[in-house]
PDB file of N, CA and C in Angstrom:
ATOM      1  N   UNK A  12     212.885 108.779  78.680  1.00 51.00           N
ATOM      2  CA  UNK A  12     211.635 108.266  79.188  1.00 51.00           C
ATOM      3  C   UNK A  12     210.531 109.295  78.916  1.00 51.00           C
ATOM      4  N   UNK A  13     209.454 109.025  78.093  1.00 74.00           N
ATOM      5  CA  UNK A  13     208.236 109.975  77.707  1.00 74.00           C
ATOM      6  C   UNK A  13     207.199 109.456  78.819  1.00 74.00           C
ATOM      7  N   UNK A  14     206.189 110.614  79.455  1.00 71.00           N
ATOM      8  CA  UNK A  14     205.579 110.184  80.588  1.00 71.00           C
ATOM      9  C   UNK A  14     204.141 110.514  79.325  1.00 71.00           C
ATOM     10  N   UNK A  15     203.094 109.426  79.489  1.00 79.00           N
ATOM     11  CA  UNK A  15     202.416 109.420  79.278  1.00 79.00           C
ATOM     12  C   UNK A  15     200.780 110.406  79.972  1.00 79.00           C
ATOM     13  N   UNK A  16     200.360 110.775  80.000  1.00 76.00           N
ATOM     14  CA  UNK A  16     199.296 111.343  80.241  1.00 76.00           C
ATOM     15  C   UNK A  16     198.134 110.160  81.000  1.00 76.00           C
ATOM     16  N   UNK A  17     197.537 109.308  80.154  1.00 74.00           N
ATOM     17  CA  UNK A  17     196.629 108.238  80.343  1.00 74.00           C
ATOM     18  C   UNK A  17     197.428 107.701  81.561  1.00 74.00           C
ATOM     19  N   UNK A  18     198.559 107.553  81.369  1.00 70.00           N
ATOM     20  CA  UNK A  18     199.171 106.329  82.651  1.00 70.00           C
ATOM     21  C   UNK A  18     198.658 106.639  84.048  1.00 70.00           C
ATOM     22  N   UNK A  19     198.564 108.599  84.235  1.00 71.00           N
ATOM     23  CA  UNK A  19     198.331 108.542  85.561  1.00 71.00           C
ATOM     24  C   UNK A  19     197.071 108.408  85.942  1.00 71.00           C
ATOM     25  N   UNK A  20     197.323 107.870  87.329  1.00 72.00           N
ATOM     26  CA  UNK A  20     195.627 107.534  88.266  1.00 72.00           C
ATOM     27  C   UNK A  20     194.743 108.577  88.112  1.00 72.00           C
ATOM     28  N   UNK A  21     195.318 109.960  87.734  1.00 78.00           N
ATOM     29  CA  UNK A  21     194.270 110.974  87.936  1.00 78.00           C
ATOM     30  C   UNK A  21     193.443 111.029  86.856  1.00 78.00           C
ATOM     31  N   UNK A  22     193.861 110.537  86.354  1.00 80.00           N
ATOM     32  CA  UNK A  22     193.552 111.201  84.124  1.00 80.00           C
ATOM     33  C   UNK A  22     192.343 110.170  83.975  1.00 80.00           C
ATOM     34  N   UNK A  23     191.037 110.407  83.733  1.00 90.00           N
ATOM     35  CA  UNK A  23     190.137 108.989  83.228  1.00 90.00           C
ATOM     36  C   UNK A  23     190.562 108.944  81.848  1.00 90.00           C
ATOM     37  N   UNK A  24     190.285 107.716  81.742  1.00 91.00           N
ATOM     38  CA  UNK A  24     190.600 107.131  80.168  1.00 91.00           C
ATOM     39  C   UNK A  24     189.341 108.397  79.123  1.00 91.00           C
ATOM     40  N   UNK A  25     190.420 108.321  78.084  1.00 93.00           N
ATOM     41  CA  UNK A  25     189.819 109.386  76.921  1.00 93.00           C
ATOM     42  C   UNK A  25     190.123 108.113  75.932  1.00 93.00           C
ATOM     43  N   UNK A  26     188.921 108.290  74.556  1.00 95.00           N
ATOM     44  CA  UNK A  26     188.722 107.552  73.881  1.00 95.00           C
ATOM     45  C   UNK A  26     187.891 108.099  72.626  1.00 95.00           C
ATOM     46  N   UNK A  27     188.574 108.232  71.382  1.00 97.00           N
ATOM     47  CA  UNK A  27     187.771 108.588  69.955  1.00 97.00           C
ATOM     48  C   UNK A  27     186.793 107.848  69.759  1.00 97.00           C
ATOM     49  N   UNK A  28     185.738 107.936  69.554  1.00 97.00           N
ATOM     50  CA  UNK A  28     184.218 107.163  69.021  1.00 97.00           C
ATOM     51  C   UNK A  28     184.102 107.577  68.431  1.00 97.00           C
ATOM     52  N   UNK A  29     183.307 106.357  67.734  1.00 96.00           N
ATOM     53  CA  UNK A  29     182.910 106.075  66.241  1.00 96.00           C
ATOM     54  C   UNK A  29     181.484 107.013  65.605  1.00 96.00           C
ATOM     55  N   UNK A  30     181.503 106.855  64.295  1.00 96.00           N
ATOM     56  CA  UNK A  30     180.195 108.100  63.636  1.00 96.00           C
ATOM     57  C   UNK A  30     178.730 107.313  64.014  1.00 96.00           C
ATOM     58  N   UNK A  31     178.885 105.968  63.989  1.00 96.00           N
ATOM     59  CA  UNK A  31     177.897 105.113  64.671  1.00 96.00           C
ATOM     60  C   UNK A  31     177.531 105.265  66.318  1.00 96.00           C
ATOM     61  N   UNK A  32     177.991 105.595  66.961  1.00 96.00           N
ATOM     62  CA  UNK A  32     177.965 105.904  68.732  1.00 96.00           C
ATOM     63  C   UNK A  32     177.532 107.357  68.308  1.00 96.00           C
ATOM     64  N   UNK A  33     178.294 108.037  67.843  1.00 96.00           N
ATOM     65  CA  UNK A  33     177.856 109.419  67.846  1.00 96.00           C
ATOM     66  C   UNK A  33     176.638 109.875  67.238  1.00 96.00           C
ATOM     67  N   UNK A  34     175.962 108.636  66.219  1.00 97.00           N
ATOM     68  CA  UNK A  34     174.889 109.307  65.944  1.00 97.00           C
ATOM     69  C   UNK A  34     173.756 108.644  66.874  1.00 97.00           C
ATOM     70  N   UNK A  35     173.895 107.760  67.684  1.00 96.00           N
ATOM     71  CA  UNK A  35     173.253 107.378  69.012  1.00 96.00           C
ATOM     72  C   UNK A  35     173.174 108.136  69.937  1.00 96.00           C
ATOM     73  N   UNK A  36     174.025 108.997  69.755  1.00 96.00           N
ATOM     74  CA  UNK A  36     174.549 109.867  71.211  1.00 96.00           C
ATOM     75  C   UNK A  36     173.261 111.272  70.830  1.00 96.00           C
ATOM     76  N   UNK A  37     173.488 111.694  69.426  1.00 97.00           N
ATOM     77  CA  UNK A  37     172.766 112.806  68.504  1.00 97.00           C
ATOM     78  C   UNK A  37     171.253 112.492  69.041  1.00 97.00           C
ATOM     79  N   UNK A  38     170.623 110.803  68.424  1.00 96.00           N
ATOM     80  CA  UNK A  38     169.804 110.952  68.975  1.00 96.00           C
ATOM     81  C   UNK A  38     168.999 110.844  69.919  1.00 96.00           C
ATOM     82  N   UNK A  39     169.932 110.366  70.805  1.00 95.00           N
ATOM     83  CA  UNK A  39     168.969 110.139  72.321  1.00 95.00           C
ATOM     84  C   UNK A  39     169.436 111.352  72.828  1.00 95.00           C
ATOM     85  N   UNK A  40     170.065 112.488  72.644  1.00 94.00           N
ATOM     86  CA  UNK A  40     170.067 113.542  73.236  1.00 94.00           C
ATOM     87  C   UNK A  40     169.254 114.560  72.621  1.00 94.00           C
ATOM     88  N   UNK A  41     168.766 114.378  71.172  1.00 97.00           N
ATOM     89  CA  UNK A  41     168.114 115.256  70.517  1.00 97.00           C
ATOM     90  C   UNK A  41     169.167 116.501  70.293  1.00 97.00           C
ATOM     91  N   UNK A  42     170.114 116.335  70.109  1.00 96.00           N
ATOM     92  CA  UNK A  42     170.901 117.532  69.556  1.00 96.00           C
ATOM     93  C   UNK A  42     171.916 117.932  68.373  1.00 96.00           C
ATOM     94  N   UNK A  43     172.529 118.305  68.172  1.00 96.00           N
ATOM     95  CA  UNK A  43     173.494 118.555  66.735  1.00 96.00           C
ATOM     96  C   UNK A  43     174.679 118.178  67.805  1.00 96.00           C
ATOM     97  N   UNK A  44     175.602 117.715  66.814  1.00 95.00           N
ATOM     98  CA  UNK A  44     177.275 117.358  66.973  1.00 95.00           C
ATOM     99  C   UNK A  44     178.039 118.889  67.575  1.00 95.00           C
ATOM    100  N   UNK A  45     177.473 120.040  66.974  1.00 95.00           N
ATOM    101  CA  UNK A  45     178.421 120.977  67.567  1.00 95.00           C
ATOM    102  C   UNK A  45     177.583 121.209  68.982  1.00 95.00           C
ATOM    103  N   UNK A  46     176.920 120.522  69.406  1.00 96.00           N
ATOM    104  CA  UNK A  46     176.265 121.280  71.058  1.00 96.00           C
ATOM    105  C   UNK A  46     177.070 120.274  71.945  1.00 96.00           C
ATOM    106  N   UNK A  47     177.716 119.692  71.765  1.00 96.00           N
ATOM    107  CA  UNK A  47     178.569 119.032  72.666  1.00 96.00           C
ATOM    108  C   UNK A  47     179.710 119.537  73.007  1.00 96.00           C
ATOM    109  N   UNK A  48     179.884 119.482  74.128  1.00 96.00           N
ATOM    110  CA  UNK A  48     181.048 120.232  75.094  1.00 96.00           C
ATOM    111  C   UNK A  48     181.928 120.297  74.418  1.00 96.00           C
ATOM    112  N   UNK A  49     182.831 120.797  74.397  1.00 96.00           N
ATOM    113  CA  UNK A  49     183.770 121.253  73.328  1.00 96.00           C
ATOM    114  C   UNK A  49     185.821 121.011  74.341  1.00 96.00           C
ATOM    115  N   UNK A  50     186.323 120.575  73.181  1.00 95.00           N
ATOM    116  CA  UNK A  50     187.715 120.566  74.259  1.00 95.00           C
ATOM    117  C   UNK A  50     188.837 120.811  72.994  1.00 95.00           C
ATOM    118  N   UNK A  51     189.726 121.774  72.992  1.00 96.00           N
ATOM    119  CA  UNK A  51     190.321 122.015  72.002  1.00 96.00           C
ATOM    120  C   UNK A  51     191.712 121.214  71.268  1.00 96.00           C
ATOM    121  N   UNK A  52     191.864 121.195  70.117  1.00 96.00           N
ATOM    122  CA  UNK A  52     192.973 120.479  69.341  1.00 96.00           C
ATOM    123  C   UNK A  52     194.482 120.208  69.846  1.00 96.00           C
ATOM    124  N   UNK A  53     194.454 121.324  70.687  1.00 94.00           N
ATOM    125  CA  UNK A  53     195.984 121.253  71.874  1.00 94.00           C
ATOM    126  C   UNK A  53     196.017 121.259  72.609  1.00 94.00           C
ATOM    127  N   UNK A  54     195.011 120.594  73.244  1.00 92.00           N
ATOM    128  CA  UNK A  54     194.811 119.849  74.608  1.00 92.00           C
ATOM    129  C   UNK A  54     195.541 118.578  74.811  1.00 92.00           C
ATOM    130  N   UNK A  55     196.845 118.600  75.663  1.00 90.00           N
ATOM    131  CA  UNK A  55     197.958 117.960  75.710  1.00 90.00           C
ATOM    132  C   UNK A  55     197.164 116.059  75.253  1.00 90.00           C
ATOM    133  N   UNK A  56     195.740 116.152  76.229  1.00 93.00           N
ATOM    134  CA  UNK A  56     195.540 114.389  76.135  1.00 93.00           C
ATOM    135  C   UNK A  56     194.611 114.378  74.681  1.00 93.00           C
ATOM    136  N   UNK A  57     194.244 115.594  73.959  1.00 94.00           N
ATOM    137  CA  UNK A  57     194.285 115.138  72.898  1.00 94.00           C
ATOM    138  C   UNK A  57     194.918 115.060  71.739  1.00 94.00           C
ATOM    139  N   UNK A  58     196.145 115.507  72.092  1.00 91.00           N
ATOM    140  CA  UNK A  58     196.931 115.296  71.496  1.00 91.00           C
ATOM    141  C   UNK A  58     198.067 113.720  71.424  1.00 91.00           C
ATOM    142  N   UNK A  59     197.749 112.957  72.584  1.00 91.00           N
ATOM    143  CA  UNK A  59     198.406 111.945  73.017  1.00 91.00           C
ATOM    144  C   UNK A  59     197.378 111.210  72.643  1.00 91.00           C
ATOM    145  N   UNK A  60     196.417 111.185  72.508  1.00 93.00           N
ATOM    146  CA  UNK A  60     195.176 110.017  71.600  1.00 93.00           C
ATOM    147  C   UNK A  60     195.227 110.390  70.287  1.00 93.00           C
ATOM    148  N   UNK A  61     195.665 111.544  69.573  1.00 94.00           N
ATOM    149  CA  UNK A  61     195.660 111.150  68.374  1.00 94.00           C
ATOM    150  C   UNK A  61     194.499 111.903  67.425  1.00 94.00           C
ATOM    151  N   UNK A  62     193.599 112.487  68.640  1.00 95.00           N
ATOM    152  CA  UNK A  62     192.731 112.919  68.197  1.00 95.00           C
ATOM    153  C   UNK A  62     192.381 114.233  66.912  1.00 95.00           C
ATOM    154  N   UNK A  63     191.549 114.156  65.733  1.00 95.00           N
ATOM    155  CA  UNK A  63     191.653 115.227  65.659  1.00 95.00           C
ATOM    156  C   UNK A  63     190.416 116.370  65.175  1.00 95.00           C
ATOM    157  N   UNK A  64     190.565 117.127  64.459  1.00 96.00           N
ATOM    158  CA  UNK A  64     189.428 118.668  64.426  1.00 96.00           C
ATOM    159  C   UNK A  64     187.963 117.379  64.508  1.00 96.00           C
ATOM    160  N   UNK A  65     186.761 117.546  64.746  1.00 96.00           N
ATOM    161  CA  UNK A  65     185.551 117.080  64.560  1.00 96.00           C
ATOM    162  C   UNK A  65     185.466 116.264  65.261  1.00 96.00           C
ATOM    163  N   UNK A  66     186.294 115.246  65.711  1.00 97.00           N
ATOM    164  CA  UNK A  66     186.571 113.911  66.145  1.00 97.00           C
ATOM    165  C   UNK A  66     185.442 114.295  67.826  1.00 97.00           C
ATOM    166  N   UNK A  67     184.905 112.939  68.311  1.00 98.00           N
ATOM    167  CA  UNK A  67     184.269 112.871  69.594  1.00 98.00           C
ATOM    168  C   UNK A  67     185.163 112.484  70.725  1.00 98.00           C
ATOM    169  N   UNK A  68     185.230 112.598  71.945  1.00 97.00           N
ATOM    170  CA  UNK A  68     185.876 111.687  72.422  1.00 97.00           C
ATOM    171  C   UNK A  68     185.078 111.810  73.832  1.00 97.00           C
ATOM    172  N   UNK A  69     185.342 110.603  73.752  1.00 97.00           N
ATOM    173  CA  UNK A  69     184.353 110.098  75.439  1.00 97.00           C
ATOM    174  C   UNK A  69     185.618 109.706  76.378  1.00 97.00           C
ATOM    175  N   UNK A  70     184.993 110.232  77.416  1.00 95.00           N
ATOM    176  CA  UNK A  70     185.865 110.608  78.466  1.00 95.00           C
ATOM    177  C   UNK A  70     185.074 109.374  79.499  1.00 95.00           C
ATOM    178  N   UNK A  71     185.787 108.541  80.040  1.00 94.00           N
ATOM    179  CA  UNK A  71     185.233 107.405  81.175  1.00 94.00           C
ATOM    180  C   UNK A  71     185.758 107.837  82.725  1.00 94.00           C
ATOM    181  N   UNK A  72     184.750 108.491  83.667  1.00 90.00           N
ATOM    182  CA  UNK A  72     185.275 109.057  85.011  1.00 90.00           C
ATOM    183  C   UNK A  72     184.936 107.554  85.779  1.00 90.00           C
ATOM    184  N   UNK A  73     185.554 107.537  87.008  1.00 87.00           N
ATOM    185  CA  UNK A  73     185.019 106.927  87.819  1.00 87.00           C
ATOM    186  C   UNK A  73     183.916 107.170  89.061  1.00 87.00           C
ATOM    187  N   UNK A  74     182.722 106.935  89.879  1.00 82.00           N
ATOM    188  CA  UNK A  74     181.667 107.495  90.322  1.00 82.00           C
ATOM    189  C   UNK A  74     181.472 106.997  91.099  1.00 82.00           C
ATOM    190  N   UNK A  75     181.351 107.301  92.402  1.00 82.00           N
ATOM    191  CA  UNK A  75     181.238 106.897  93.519  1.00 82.00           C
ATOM    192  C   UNK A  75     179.712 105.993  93.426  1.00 82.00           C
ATOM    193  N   UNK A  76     178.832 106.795  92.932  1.00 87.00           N
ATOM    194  CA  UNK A  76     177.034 106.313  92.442  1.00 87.00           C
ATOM    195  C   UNK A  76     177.057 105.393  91.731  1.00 87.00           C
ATOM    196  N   UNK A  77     177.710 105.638  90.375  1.00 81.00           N
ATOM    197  CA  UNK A  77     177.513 105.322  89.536  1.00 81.00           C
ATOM    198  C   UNK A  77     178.245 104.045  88.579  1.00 81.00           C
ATOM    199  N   UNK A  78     179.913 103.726  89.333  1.00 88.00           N
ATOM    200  CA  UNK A  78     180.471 103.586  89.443  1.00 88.00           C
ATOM    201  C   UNK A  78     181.071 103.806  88.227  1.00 88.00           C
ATOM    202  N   UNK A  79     181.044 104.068  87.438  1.00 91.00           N
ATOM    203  CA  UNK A  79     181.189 105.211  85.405  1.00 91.00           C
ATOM    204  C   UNK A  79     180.343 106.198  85.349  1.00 91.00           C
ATOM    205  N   UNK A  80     181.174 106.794  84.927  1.00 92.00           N
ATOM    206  CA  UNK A  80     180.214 108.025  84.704  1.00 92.00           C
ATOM    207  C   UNK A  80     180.824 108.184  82.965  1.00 92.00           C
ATOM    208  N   UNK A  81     180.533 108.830  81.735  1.00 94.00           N
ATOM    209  CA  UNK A  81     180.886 109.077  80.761  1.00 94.00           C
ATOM    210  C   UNK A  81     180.397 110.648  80.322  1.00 94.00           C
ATOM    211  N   UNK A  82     181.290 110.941  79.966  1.00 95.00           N
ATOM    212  CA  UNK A  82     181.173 112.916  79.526  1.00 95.00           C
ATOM    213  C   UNK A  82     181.732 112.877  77.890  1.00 95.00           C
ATOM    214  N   UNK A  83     181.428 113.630  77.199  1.00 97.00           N
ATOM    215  CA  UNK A  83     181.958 113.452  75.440  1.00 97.00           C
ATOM    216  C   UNK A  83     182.402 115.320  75.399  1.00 97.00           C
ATOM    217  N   UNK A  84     183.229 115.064  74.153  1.00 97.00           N
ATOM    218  CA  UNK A  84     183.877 116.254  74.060  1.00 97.00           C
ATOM    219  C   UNK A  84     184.273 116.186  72.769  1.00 97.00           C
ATOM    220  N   UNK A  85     183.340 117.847  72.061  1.00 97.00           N
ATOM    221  CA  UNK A  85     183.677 117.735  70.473  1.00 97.00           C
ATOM    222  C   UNK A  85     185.297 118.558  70.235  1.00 97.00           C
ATOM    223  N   UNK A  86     186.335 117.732  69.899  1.00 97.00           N
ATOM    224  CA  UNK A  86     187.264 118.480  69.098  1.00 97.00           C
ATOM    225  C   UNK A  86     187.665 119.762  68.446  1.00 97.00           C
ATOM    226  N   UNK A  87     187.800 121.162  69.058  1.00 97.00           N
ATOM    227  CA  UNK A  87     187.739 122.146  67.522  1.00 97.00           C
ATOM    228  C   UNK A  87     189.097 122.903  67.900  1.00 97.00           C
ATOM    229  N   UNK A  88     189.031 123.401  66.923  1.00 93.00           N
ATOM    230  CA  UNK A  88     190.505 124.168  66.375  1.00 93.00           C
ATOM    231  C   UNK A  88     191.040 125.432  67.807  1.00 93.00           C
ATOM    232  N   UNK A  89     192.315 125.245  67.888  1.00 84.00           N
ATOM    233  CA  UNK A  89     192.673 125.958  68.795  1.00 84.00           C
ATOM    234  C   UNK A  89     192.358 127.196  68.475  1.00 84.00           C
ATOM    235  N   UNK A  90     192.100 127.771  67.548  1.00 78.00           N
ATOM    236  CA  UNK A  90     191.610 129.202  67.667  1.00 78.00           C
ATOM    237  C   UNK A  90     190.432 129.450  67.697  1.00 78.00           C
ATOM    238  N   UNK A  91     189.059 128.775  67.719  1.00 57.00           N
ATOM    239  CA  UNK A  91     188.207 128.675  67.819  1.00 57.00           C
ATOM    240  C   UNK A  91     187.036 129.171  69.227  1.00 57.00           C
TER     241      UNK A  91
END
């Protein structure tokens, strides 16, 4: 039996987006692709999405306010 990561209640859904979202994201934030939070290549849940070096991934929390909240996280190399 392999225990998944995503399955548990604690984990918000993580999700790779597209070069189209990301360049929406670029410009309503006014910034470059590397100023985004950063989460590294052997990071167990990105490794269970599949994710890889450059790749975005949007993270979906749940919010008491808001009731979503969304956070993004650029991909880079574990030695980095």
């Amino acid at each position: 039996m392999t225990f998944k990561l995503l399955d548990h209640e604690s984990v918000p859904h993580h999700e790779i987006i597209g070069e189209e979202e990301i360049a929406g994201l670029l410009k309503r934030f006014s910034i470059e692709k590397e100023q985004f939070p950063k989460i590294r290549i052997d990071d167990p849940i990105v490794l269970e999405i599949g994710a890889g070096i450059g790749d975005v991934i949007k993270i979906t929390r749940k919010s008491q306010t808001a009731e979503e909240a969304y956070y993004y996280r650029l991909v880079i190399d574990a030695i980095a």
